[in-house]
Amino acid sequence: MDIKMEQSWKEVLKQEFSKPYFQQIVTFLKTEKLQKKIIYPPGSLIFNAFDQTPFHHLKVVILGQDPYHGAGQAHGLCFSVQDGVPPPPSLINIYKEIESDIGVGMPARYGNLTKWAQQGVLMLNAFLTVRANEPASHSKIGWEEFTNSVIKKISDEKKGVVFILWGKFAQEKQVLIDETKHYVLKAAHPSPFSADKGFFGCRHFSKTNELLMKQGIEPIDWKLP
């Protein structure tokens, strides 16, 4: 499998790539392709979050769960979609909260969050692949062991990272984070099913920047093109 990620991550995660569970992921994905299954995101974008946000530049982690399973959507950044794809409902709610929180209007037809990733926001899904039109279809193939290791590595080897955990699934990852060294922000998931139960009004975007500036770290410019 083409592990396309920025070099600093390859160093940090090199032990994971040789573990049996990771080899099982590779074998599973190769088998899916041989069976003509359509998998998202495309192979070159599976590790896009790591490619766009080098380990040494990482300031913030946003945790998602599953890649989008519709054609042309997923490109390896949680909640983000490729150029030309309208923002899905959860992302629209994220835009609404940003506008309410910091007064920045968001584009109605633009859902690519690469700009955030390039400023140090690791946009990490727990599962890095999915079969077309089958949500959570790759949730049991070993990805969670890999991404749990990623979270633990960040917690162990960095300091002052802001972890943004939306929804129950993401909040279960809190046990992997050393809160004596890092910051954890929690709220309901931005999905239309739960956004009005604690996501709206969470002010995580301004709070994140306050926590970064308190450490003398440049804040995130959440405004999109």
JSON list of C-alpha atoms in Angstrom, two decimals:
[
{"chain": "A", "resi": 1, "resn": "MET", "atom": "CA", "xyz": [0.00, 0.00, 0.00]},
{"chain": "A", "resi": 2, "resn": "ASP", "atom": "CA", "xyz": [1.25, 3.47, -0.88]},
{"chain": "A", "resi": 3, "resn": "ILE", "atom": "CA", "xyz": [1.66, 5.12, 2.51]},
{"chain": "A", "resi": 4, "resn": "LYS", "atom": "CA", "xyz": [1.72, 8.72, 1.30]},
{"chain": "A", "resi": 5, "resn": "MET", "atom": "CA", "xyz": [2.35, 10.85, 4.36]},
{"chain": "A", "resi": 6, "resn": "GLU", "atom": "CA", "xyz": [4.72, 13.60, 5.37]},
{"chain": "A", "resi": 7, "resn": "GLN", "atom": "CA", "xyz": [8.12, 12.28, 6.49]},
{"chain": "A", "resi": 8, "resn": "SER", "atom": "CA", "xyz": [7.88, 13.33, 10.16]},
{"chain": "A", "resi": 9, "resn": "TRP", "atom": "CA", "xyz": [4.84, 11.05, 10.59]},
{"chain": "A", "resi": 10, "resn": "LYS", "atom": "CA", "xyz": [6.66, 8.13, 8.96]},
{"chain": "A", "resi": 11, "resn": "GLU", "atom": "CA", "xyz": [9.32, 8.47, 11.64]},
{"chain": "A", "resi": 12, "resn": "VAL", "atom": "CA", "xyz": [6.83, 8.75, 14.50]},
{"chain": "A", "resi": 13, "resn": "LEU", "atom": "CA", "xyz": [4.71, 5.82, 13.29]},
{"chain": "A", "resi": 14, "resn": "LYS", "atom": "CA", "xyz": [7.34, 3.54, 11.74]},
{"chain": "A", "resi": 15, "resn": "GLN", "atom": "CA", "xyz": [6.83, 0.81, 14.36]},
{"chain": "A", "resi": 16, "resn": "GLU", "atom": "CA", "xyz": [3.09, 0.65, 13.59]},
{"chain": "A", "resi": 17, "resn": "PHE", "atom": "CA", "xyz": [3.63, -0.16, 9.92]},
{"chain": "A", "resi": 18, "resn": "SER", "atom": "CA", "xyz": [5.41, -3.40, 10.74]},
{"chain": "A", "resi": 19, "resn": "LYS", "atom": "CA", "xyz": [2.87, -4.68, 13.26]},
{"chain": "A", "resi": 20, "resn": "PRO", "atom": "CA", "xyz": [0.62, -7.62, 12.31]},
{"chain": "A", "resi": 21, "resn": "TYR", "atom": "CA", "xyz": [-2.61, -5.61, 12.57]},
{"chain": "A", "resi": 22, "resn": "PHE", "atom": "CA", "xyz": [-1.34, -3.08, 10.01]},
{"chain": "A", "resi": 23, "resn": "GLN", "atom": "CA", "xyz": [-0.33, -5.84, 7.62]},
{"chain": "A", "resi": 24, "resn": "GLN", "atom": "CA", "xyz": [-3.88, -7.21, 8.02]},
{"chain": "A", "resi": 25, "resn": "ILE", "atom": "CA", "xyz": [-5.29, -3.82, 6.99]},
{"chain": "A", "resi": 26, "resn": "VAL", "atom": "CA", "xyz": [-3.12, -3.83, 3.86]},
{"chain": "A", "resi": 27, "resn": "THR", "atom": "CA", "xyz": [-4.16, -7.38, 2.98]},
{"chain": "A", "resi": 28, "resn": "PHE", "atom": "CA", "xyz": [-7.84, -6.58, 3.52]},
{"chain": "A", "resi": 29, "resn": "LEU", "atom": "CA", "xyz": [-7.73, -3.51, 1.28]},
{"chain": "A", "resi": 30, "resn": "LYS", "atom": "CA", "xyz": [-5.88, -5.39, -1.47]},
{"chain": "A", "resi": 31, "resn": "THR", "atom": "CA", "xyz": [-8.49, -8.14, -1.32]},
{"chain": "A", "resi": 32, "resn": "GLU", "atom": "CA", "xyz": [-11.31, -5.58, -1.56]},
{"chain": "A", "resi": 33, "resn": "LYS", "atom": "CA", "xyz": [-9.70, -4.10, -4.66]},
{"chain": "A", "resi": 34, "resn": "LEU", "atom": "CA", "xyz": [-9.27, -7.52, -6.25]},
{"chain": "A", "resi": 35, "resn": "GLN", "atom": "CA", "xyz": [-12.97, -8.07, -5.65]},
{"chain": "A", "resi": 36, "resn": "LYS", "atom": "CA", "xyz": [-13.67, -4.80, -7.53]},
{"chain": "A", "resi": 37, "resn": "LYS", "atom": "CA", "xyz": [-15.01, -3.07, -4.42]},
{"chain": "A", "resi": 38, "resn": "ILE", "atom": "CA", "xyz": [-15.02, 0.71, -4.59]},
{"chain": "A", "resi": 39, "resn": "ILE", "atom": "CA", "xyz": [-13.18, 2.20, -1.62]},
{"chain": "A", "resi": 40, "resn": "TYR", "atom": "CA", "xyz": [-13.09, 5.80, -0.41]},
{"chain": "A", "resi": 41, "resn": "PRO", "atom": "CA", "xyz": [-11.01, 7.86, -0.20]},
{"chain": "A", "resi": 42, "resn": "PRO", "atom": "CA", "xyz": [-8.80, 7.00, -3.20]},
{"chain": "A", "resi": 43, "resn": "GLY", "atom": "CA", "xyz": [-5.62, 5.17, -2.23]},
{"chain": "A", "resi": 44, "resn": "SER", "atom": "CA", "xyz": [-3.34, 8.17, -2.57]},
{"chain": "A", "resi": 45, "resn": "LEU", "atom": "CA", "xyz": [-5.53, 10.14, -0.13]},
{"chain": "A", "resi": 46, "resn": "ILE", "atom": "CA", "xyz": [-6.01, 7.55, 2.64]},
{"chain": "A", "resi": 47, "resn": "PHE", "atom": "CA", "xyz": [-3.29, 9.23, 4.74]},
{"chain": "A", "resi": 48, "resn": "ASN", "atom": "CA", "xyz": [-3.99, 12.77, 3.52]},
{"chain": "A", "resi": 49, "resn": "ALA", "atom": "CA", "xyz": [-4.49, 14.09, 7.08]},
{"chain": "A", "resi": 50, "resn": "PHE", "atom": "CA", "xyz": [-0.89, 13.11, 7.87]},
{"chain": "A", "resi": 51, "resn": "ASP", "atom": "CA", "xyz": [0.38, 14.50, 4.58]},
{"chain": "A", "resi": 52, "resn": "GLN", "atom": "CA", "xyz": [-1.22, 17.93, 5.09]},
{"chain": "A", "resi": 53, "resn": "THR", "atom": "CA", "xyz": [-0.35, 18.32, 8.79]},
{"chain": "A", "resi": 54, "resn": "PRO", "atom": "CA", "xyz": [3.26, 17.43, 9.65]},
{"chain": "A", "resi": 55, "resn": "PHE", "atom": "CA", "xyz": [3.78, 16.06, 13.16]},
{"chain": "A", "resi": 56, "resn": "HIS", "atom": "CA", "xyz": [6.04, 18.97, 14.16]},
{"chain": "A", "resi": 57, "resn": "HIS", "atom": "CA", "xyz": [3.44, 21.55, 13.03]},
{"chain": "A", "resi": 58, "resn": "LEU", "atom": "CA", "xyz": [0.47, 19.92, 14.76]},
{"chain": "A", "resi": 59, "resn": "LYS", "atom": "CA", "xyz": [-1.48, 22.22, 17.10]},
{"chain": "A", "resi": 60, "resn": "VAL", "atom": "CA", "xyz": [-5.06, 20.88, 17.11]},
{"chain": "A", "resi": 61, "resn": "VAL", "atom": "CA", "xyz": [-6.72, 17.48, 16.59]},
{"chain": "A", "resi": 62, "resn": "ILE", "atom": "CA", "xyz": [-10.31, 17.15, 15.37]},
{"chain": "A", "resi": 63, "resn": "LEU", "atom": "CA", "xyz": [-11.55, 13.57, 15.64]},
{"chain": "A", "resi": 64, "resn": "GLY", "atom": "CA", "xyz": [-14.09, 12.09, 13.25]},
{"chain": "A", "resi": 65, "resn": "GLN", "atom": "CA", "xyz": [-15.32, 8.55, 12.84]},
{"chain": "A", "resi": 66, "resn": "ASP", "atom": "CA", "xyz": [-15.89, 7.29, 9.28]},
{"chain": "A", "resi": 67, "resn": "PRO", "atom": "CA", "xyz": [-14.99, 8.74, 5.87]},
{"chain": "A", "resi": 68, "resn": "TYR", "atom": "CA", "xyz": [-17.87, 9.92, 3.70]},
{"chain": "A", "resi": 69, "resn": "HIS", "atom": "CA", "xyz": [-19.09, 6.98, 1.62]},
{"chain": "A", "resi": 70, "resn": "GLY", "atom": "CA", "xyz": [-20.50, 8.86, -1.38]},
{"chain": "A", "resi": 71, "resn": "ALA", "atom": "CA", "xyz": [-18.69, 9.31, -4.69]},
{"chain": "A", "resi": 72, "resn": "GLY", "atom": "CA", "xyz": [-16.14, 12.14, -4.79]},
{"chain": "A", "resi": 73, "resn": "GLN", "atom": "CA", "xyz": [-16.59, 13.23, -1.18]},
{"chain": "A", "resi": 74, "resn": "ALA", "atom": "CA", "xyz": [-13.87, 11.75, 1.05]},
{"chain": "A", "resi": 75, "resn": "HIS", "atom": "CA", "xyz": [-10.28, 12.90, 0.69]},
{"chain": "A", "resi": 76, "resn": "GLY", "atom": "CA", "xyz": [-8.73, 11.83, 3.97]},
{"chain": "A", "resi": 77, "resn": "LEU", "atom": "CA", "xyz": [-9.68, 14.78, 6.20]},
{"chain": "A", "resi": 78, "resn": "CYS", "atom": "CA", "xyz": [-12.56, 14.29, 8.63]},
{"chain": "A", "resi": 79, "resn": "PHE", "atom": "CA", "xyz": [-15.67, 16.39, 7.94]},
{"chain": "A", "resi": 80, "resn": "SER", "atom": "CA", "xyz": [-14.06, 17.76, 4.74]},
{"chain": "A", "resi": 81, "resn": "VAL", "atom": "CA", "xyz": [-15.07, 17.09, 1.13]},
{"chain": "A", "resi": 82, "resn": "GLN", "atom": "CA", "xyz": [-13.25, 17.52, -2.15]},
{"chain": "A", "resi": 83, "resn": "ASP", "atom": "CA", "xyz": [-13.50, 20.64, -4.28]},
{"chain": "A", "resi": 84, "resn": "GLY", "atom": "CA", "xyz": [-16.78, 20.98, -6.12]},
{"chain": "A", "resi": 85, "resn": "VAL", "atom": "CA", "xyz": [-18.72, 18.89, -3.59]},
{"chain": "A", "resi": 86, "resn": "PRO", "atom": "CA", "xyz": [-21.33, 20.79, -1.51]},
{"chain": "A", "resi": 87, "resn": "PRO", "atom": "CA", "xyz": [-20.75, 20.63, 2.25]},
{"chain": "A", "resi": 88, "resn": "PRO", "atom": "CA", "xyz": [-22.66, 17.78, 3.94]},
{"chain": "A", "resi": 89, "resn": "PRO", "atom": "CA", "xyz": [-25.10, 18.52, 6.81]},
{"chain": "A", "resi": 90, "resn": "SER", "atom": "CA", "xyz": [-22.58, 18.10, 9.64]},
{"chain": "A", "resi": 91, "resn": "LEU", "atom": "CA", "xyz": [-20.16, 20.48, 7.96]},
{"chain": "A", "resi": 92, "resn": "ILE", "atom": "CA", "xyz": [-22.91, 23.02, 7.39]},
{"chain": "A", "resi": 93, "resn": "ASN", "atom": "CA", "xyz": [-23.58, 22.93, 11.13]},
{"chain": "A", "resi": 94, "resn": "ILE", "atom": "CA", "xyz": [-19.86, 23.42, 11.79]},
{"chain": "A", "resi": 95, "resn": "TYR", "atom": "CA", "xyz": [-20.01, 26.49, 9.54]},
{"chain": "A", "resi": 96, "resn": "LYS", "atom": "CA", "xyz": [-23.02, 27.79, 11.47]},
{"chain": "A", "resi": 97, "resn": "GLU", "atom": "CA", "xyz": [-21.18, 27.44, 14.77]},
{"chain": "A", "resi": 98, "resn": "ILE", "atom": "CA", "xyz": [-18.09, 29.20, 13.40]},
{"chain": "A", "resi": 99, "resn": "GLU", "atom": "CA", "xyz": [-20.23, 32.11, 12.24]},
{"chain": "A", "resi": 100, "resn": "SER", "atom": "CA", "xyz": [-22.00, 32.30, 15.60]},
{"chain": "A", "resi": 101, "resn": "ASP", "atom": "CA", "xyz": [-18.76, 31.92, 17.55]},
{"chain": "A", "resi": 102, "resn": "ILE", "atom": "CA", "xyz": [-16.31, 34.20, 15.75]},
{"chain": "A", "resi": 103, "resn": "GLY", "atom": "CA", "xyz": [-18.48, 36.05, 13.23]},
{"chain": "A", "resi": 104, "resn": "VAL", "atom": "CA", "xyz": [-16.81, 34.55, 10.17]},
{"chain": "A", "resi": 105, "resn": "GLY", "atom": "CA", "xyz": [-19.21, 33.79, 7.35]},
{"chain": "A", "resi": 106, "resn": "MET", "atom": "CA", "xyz": [-18.63, 30.46, 5.64]},
{"chain": "A", "resi": 107, "resn": "PRO", "atom": "CA", "xyz": [-19.02, 29.54, 1.95]},
{"chain": "A", "resi": 108, "resn": "ALA", "atom": "CA", "xyz": [-22.29, 27.80, 1.14]},
{"chain": "A", "resi": 109, "resn": "ARG", "atom": "CA", "xyz": [-20.83, 25.71, -1.71]},
{"chain": "A", "resi": 110, "resn": "TYR", "atom": "CA", "xyz": [-17.30, 24.98, -0.46]},
{"chain": "A", "resi": 111, "resn": "GLY", "atom": "CA", "xyz": [-16.43, 22.10, 1.83]},
{"chain": "A", "resi": 112, "resn": "ASN", "atom": "CA", "xyz": [-12.69, 21.55, 1.45]},
{"chain": "A", "resi": 113, "resn": "LEU", "atom": "CA", "xyz": [-10.98, 22.07, 4.82]},
{"chain": "A", "resi": 114, "resn": "THR", "atom": "CA", "xyz": [-7.40, 21.61, 3.62]},
{"chain": "A", "resi": 115, "resn": "LYS", "atom": "CA", "xyz": [-6.60, 25.17, 4.70]},
{"chain": "A", "resi": 116, "resn": "TRP", "atom": "CA", "xyz": [-7.22, 24.19, 8.32]},
{"chain": "A", "resi": 117, "resn": "ALA", "atom": "CA", "xyz": [-5.06, 21.07, 7.97]},
{"chain": "A", "resi": 118, "resn": "GLN", "atom": "CA", "xyz": [-2.18, 23.09, 6.55]},
{"chain": "A", "resi": 119, "resn": "GLN", "atom": "CA", "xyz": [-2.26, 25.36, 9.61]},
{"chain": "A", "resi": 120, "resn": "GLY", "atom": "CA", "xyz": [-1.72, 22.47, 12.01]},
{"chain": "A", "resi": 121, "resn": "VAL", "atom": "CA", "xyz": [-5.21, 20.98, 12.49]},
{"chain": "A", "resi": 122, "resn": "LEU", "atom": "CA", "xyz": [-4.97, 17.18, 12.22]},
{"chain": "A", "resi": 123, "resn": "MET", "atom": "CA", "xyz": [-8.37, 16.14, 10.87]},
{"chain": "A", "resi": 124, "resn": "LEU", "atom": "CA", "xyz": [-8.35, 12.48, 11.83]},
{"chain": "A", "resi": 125, "resn": "ASN", "atom": "CA", "xyz": [-11.03, 9.88, 11.21]},
{"chain": "A", "resi": 126, "resn": "ALA", "atom": "CA", "xyz": [-10.90, 6.79, 13.44]},
{"chain": "A", "resi": 127, "resn": "PHE", "atom": "CA", "xyz": [-11.37, 4.59, 10.35]},
{"chain": "A", "resi": 128, "resn": "LEU", "atom": "CA", "xyz": [-9.40, 5.72, 7.31]},
{"chain": "A", "resi": 129, "resn": "THR", "atom": "CA", "xyz": [-11.33, 3.88, 4.59]},
{"chain": "A", "resi": 130, "resn": "VAL", "atom": "CA", "xyz": [-14.89, 2.83, 3.77]},
{"chain": "A", "resi": 131, "resn": "ARG", "atom": "CA", "xyz": [-16.63, 0.82, 1.07]},
{"chain": "A", "resi": 132, "resn": "ALA", "atom": "CA", "xyz": [-18.79, 2.90, -1.29]},
{"chain": "A", "resi": 133, "resn": "ASN", "atom": "CA", "xyz": [-22.30, 3.45, 0.08]},
{"chain": "A", "resi": 134, "resn": "GLU", "atom": "CA", "xyz": [-21.65, 1.21, 3.11]},
{"chain": "A", "resi": 135, "resn": "PRO", "atom": "CA", "xyz": [-21.02, 3.34, 6.22]},
{"chain": "A", "resi": 136, "resn": "ALA", "atom": "CA", "xyz": [-18.71, 1.81, 8.85]},
{"chain": "A", "resi": 137, "resn": "SER", "atom": "CA", "xyz": [-17.91, -1.08, 6.48]},
{"chain": "A", "resi": 138, "resn": "HIS", "atom": "CA", "xyz": [-14.19, -0.91, 7.37]},
{"chain": "A", "resi": 139, "resn": "SER", "atom": "CA", "xyz": [-14.65, -0.22, 11.08]},
{"chain": "A", "resi": 140, "resn": "LYS", "atom": "CA", "xyz": [-13.43, -3.67, 12.13]},
{"chain": "A", "resi": 141, "resn": "ILE", "atom": "CA", "xyz": [-10.35, -4.13, 9.94]},
{"chain": "A", "resi": 142, "resn": "GLY", "atom": "CA", "xyz": [-7.75, -2.64, 12.30]},
{"chain": "A", "resi": 143, "resn": "TRP", "atom": "CA", "xyz": [-7.89, 1.08, 11.57]},
{"chain": "A", "resi": 144, "resn": "GLU", "atom": "CA", "xyz": [-8.97, 1.96, 15.09]},
{"chain": "A", "resi": 145, "resn": "GLU", "atom": "CA", "xyz": [-5.87, 0.33, 16.54]},
{"chain": "A", "resi": 146, "resn": "PHE", "atom": "CA", "xyz": [-3.78, 2.47, 14.21]},
{"chain": "A", "resi": 147, "resn": "THR", "atom": "CA", "xyz": [-5.55, 5.76, 14.93]},
{"chain": "A", "resi": 148, "resn": "ASN", "atom": "CA", "xyz": [-5.61, 5.07, 18.67]},
{"chain": "A", "resi": 149, "resn": "SER", "atom": "CA", "xyz": [-1.83, 4.71, 18.42]},
{"chain": "A", "resi": 150, "resn": "VAL", "atom": "CA", "xyz": [-1.68, 8.03, 16.58]},
{"chain": "A", "resi": 151, "resn": "ILE", "atom": "CA", "xyz": [-3.61, 9.79, 19.35]},
{"chain": "A", "resi": 152, "resn": "LYS", "atom": "CA", "xyz": [-1.38, 8.17, 22.01]},
{"chain": "A", "resi": 153, "resn": "LYS", "atom": "CA", "xyz": [1.78, 9.19, 20.15]},
{"chain": "A", "resi": 154, "resn": "ILE", "atom": "CA", "xyz": [0.59, 12.80, 19.96]},
{"chain": "A", "resi": 155, "resn": "SER", "atom": "CA", "xyz": [-0.29, 12.74, 23.66]},
{"chain": "A", "resi": 156, "resn": "ASP", "atom": "CA", "xyz": [3.07, 11.23, 24.65]},
{"chain": "A", "resi": 157, "resn": "GLU", "atom": "CA", "xyz": [5.41, 13.17, 22.40]},
{"chain": "A", "resi": 158, "resn": "LYS", "atom": "CA", "xyz": [3.84, 16.63, 22.15]},
{"chain": "A", "resi": 159, "resn": "LYS", "atom": "CA", "xyz": [2.59, 19.25, 24.59]},
{"chain": "A", "resi": 160, "resn": "GLY", "atom": "CA", "xyz": [-0.26, 21.78, 24.57]},
{"chain": "A", "resi": 161, "resn": "VAL", "atom": "CA", "xyz": [-2.29, 20.22, 21.75]},
{"chain": "A", "resi": 162, "resn": "VAL", "atom": "CA", "xyz": [-6.01, 21.07, 21.68]},
{"chain": "A", "resi": 163, "resn": "PHE", "atom": "CA", "xyz": [-8.11, 17.93, 21.15]},
{"chain": "A", "resi": 164, "resn": "ILE", "atom": "CA", "xyz": [-11.65, 18.61, 19.87]},
{"chain": "A", "resi": 165, "resn": "LEU", "atom": "CA", "xyz": [-14.00, 15.72, 20.61]},
{"chain": "A", "resi": 166, "resn": "TRP", "atom": "CA", "xyz": [-17.50, 15.95, 19.14]},
{"chain": "A", "resi": 167, "resn": "GLY", "atom": "CA", "xyz": [-19.97, 13.23, 20.04]},
{"chain": "A", "resi": 168, "resn": "LYS", "atom": "CA", "xyz": [-19.81, 10.07, 22.13]},
{"chain": "A", "resi": 169, "resn": "PHE", "atom": "CA", "xyz": [-17.52, 8.12, 19.82]},
{"chain": "A", "resi": 170, "resn": "ALA", "atom": "CA", "xyz": [-14.83, 10.81, 19.76]},
{"chain": "A", "resi": 171, "resn": "GLN", "atom": "CA", "xyz": [-15.15, 11.39, 23.50]},
{"chain": "A", "resi": 172, "resn": "GLU", "atom": "CA", "xyz": [-14.31, 7.74, 24.16]},
{"chain": "A", "resi": 173, "resn": "LYS", "atom": "CA", "xyz": [-10.80, 8.63, 22.96]},
{"chain": "A", "resi": 174, "resn": "GLN", "atom": "CA", "xyz": [-10.30, 10.94, 25.93]},
{"chain": "A", "resi": 175, "resn": "VAL", "atom": "CA", "xyz": [-8.68, 8.09, 27.89]},
{"chain": "A", "resi": 176, "resn": "LEU", "atom": "CA", "xyz": [-5.77, 8.14, 25.40]},
{"chain": "A", "resi": 177, "resn": "ILE", "atom": "CA", "xyz": [-4.96, 11.80, 26.10]},
{"chain": "A", "resi": 178, "resn": "ASP", "atom": "CA", "xyz": [-2.76, 13.03, 28.96]},
{"chain": "A", "resi": 179, "resn": "GLU", "atom": "CA", "xyz": [-4.78, 16.02, 30.19]},
{"chain": "A", "resi": 180, "resn": "THR", "atom": "CA", "xyz": [-1.93, 17.23, 32.37]},
{"chain": "A", "resi": 181, "resn": "LYS", "atom": "CA", "xyz": [-0.13, 18.17, 29.11]},
{"chain": "A", "resi": 182, "resn": "HIS", "atom": "CA", "xyz": [-2.97, 18.83, 26.67]},
{"chain": "A", "resi": 183, "resn": "TYR", "atom": "CA", "xyz": [-6.40, 20.48, 26.36]},
{"chain": "A", "resi": 184, "resn": "VAL", "atom": "CA", "xyz": [-9.65, 18.63, 25.65]},
{"chain": "A", "resi": 185, "resn": "LEU", "atom": "CA", "xyz": [-12.79, 20.34, 24.34]},
{"chain": "A", "resi": 186, "resn": "LYS", "atom": "CA", "xyz": [-15.99, 18.25, 24.25]},
{"chain": "A", "resi": 187, "resn": "ALA", "atom": "CA", "xyz": [-19.43, 18.84, 22.75]},
{"chain": "A", "resi": 188, "resn": "ALA", "atom": "CA", "xyz": [-22.25, 17.02, 20.98]},
{"chain": "A", "resi": 189, "resn": "HIS", "atom": "CA", "xyz": [-21.66, 15.88, 17.40]},
{"chain": "A", "resi": 190, "resn": "PRO", "atom": "CA", "xyz": [-22.47, 18.45, 14.67]},
{"chain": "A", "resi": 191, "resn": "SER", "atom": "CA", "xyz": [-24.81, 16.01, 12.94]},
{"chain": "A", "resi": 192, "resn": "PRO", "atom": "CA", "xyz": [-28.37, 17.35, 12.40]},
{"chain": "A", "resi": 193, "resn": "PHE", "atom": "CA", "xyz": [-29.51, 14.65, 14.85]},
{"chain": "A", "resi": 194, "resn": "SER", "atom": "CA", "xyz": [-27.50, 16.08, 17.75]},
{"chain": "A", "resi": 195, "resn": "ALA", "atom": "CA", "xyz": [-26.19, 19.58, 16.94]},
{"chain": "A", "resi": 196, "resn": "ASP", "atom": "CA", "xyz": [-28.89, 21.31, 18.99]},
{"chain": "A", "resi": 197, "resn": "LYS", "atom": "CA", "xyz": [-28.05, 19.12, 22.01]},
{"chain": "A", "resi": 198, "resn": "GLY", "atom": "CA", "xyz": [-24.80, 20.90, 22.83]},
{"chain": "A", "resi": 199, "resn": "PHE", "atom": "CA", "xyz": [-22.82, 21.45, 19.66]},
{"chain": "A", "resi": 200, "resn": "PHE", "atom": "CA", "xyz": [-24.37, 24.80, 18.83]},
{"chain": "A", "resi": 201, "resn": "GLY", "atom": "CA", "xyz": [-22.96, 27.28, 21.33]},
{"chain": "A", "resi": 202, "resn": "CYS", "atom": "CA", "xyz": [-19.87, 25.21, 22.21]},
{"chain": "A", "resi": 203, "resn": "ARG", "atom": "CA", "xyz": [-17.59, 28.01, 20.90]},
{"chain": "A", "resi": 204, "resn": "HIS", "atom": "CA", "xyz": [-14.79, 25.53, 20.27]},
{"chain": "A", "resi": 205, "resn": "PHE", "atom": "CA", "xyz": [-13.24, 27.64, 17.52]},
{"chain": "A", "resi": 206, "resn": "SER", "atom": "CA", "xyz": [-12.64, 30.72, 19.66]},
{"chain": "A", "resi": 207, "resn": "LYS", "atom": "CA", "xyz": [-11.71, 28.55, 22.67]},
{"chain": "A", "resi": 208, "resn": "THR", "atom": "CA", "xyz": [-9.13, 26.68, 20.61]},
{"chain": "A", "resi": 209, "resn": "ASN", "atom": "CA", "xyz": [-7.49, 29.92, 19.53]},
{"chain": "A", "resi": 210, "resn": "GLU", "atom": "CA", "xyz": [-7.51, 31.23, 23.10]},
{"chain": "A", "resi": 211, "resn": "LEU", "atom": "CA", "xyz": [-5.72, 28.09, 24.27]},
{"chain": "A", "resi": 212, "resn": "LEU", "atom": "CA", "xyz": [-3.16, 28.35, 21.49]},
{"chain": "A", "resi": 213, "resn": "MET", "atom": "CA", "xyz": [-2.47, 32.05, 22.07]},
{"chain": "A", "resi": 214, "resn": "LYS", "atom": "CA", "xyz": [-2.11, 31.43, 25.80]},
{"chain": "A", "resi": 215, "resn": "GLN", "atom": "CA", "xyz": [0.88, 29.25, 24.86]},
{"chain": "A", "resi": 216, "resn": "GLY", "atom": "CA", "xyz": [2.29, 31.79, 22.42]},
{"chain": "A", "resi": 217, "resn": "ILE", "atom": "CA", "xyz": [1.20, 29.69, 19.44]},
{"chain": "A", "resi": 218, "resn": "GLU", "atom": "CA", "xyz": [-0.27, 31.29, 16.33]},
{"chain": "A", "resi": 219, "resn": "PRO", "atom": "CA", "xyz": [-4.07, 30.80, 16.24]},
{"chain": "A", "resi": 220, "resn": "ILE", "atom": "CA", "xyz": [-5.98, 29.06, 13.46]},
{"chain": "A", "resi": 221, "resn": "ASP", "atom": "CA", "xyz": [-7.54, 31.20, 10.73]},
{"chain": "A", "resi": 222, "resn": "TRP", "atom": "CA", "xyz": [-10.87, 29.38, 10.40]},
{"chain": "A", "resi": 223, "resn": "LYS", "atom": "CA", "xyz": [-12.00, 31.48, 7.43]},
{"chain": "A", "resi": 224, "resn": "LEU", "atom": "CA", "xyz": [-12.24, 29.54, 4.17]},
{"chain": "A", "resi": 225, "resn": "PRO", "atom": "CA", "xyz": [-11.82, 30.82, 0.60]}
]
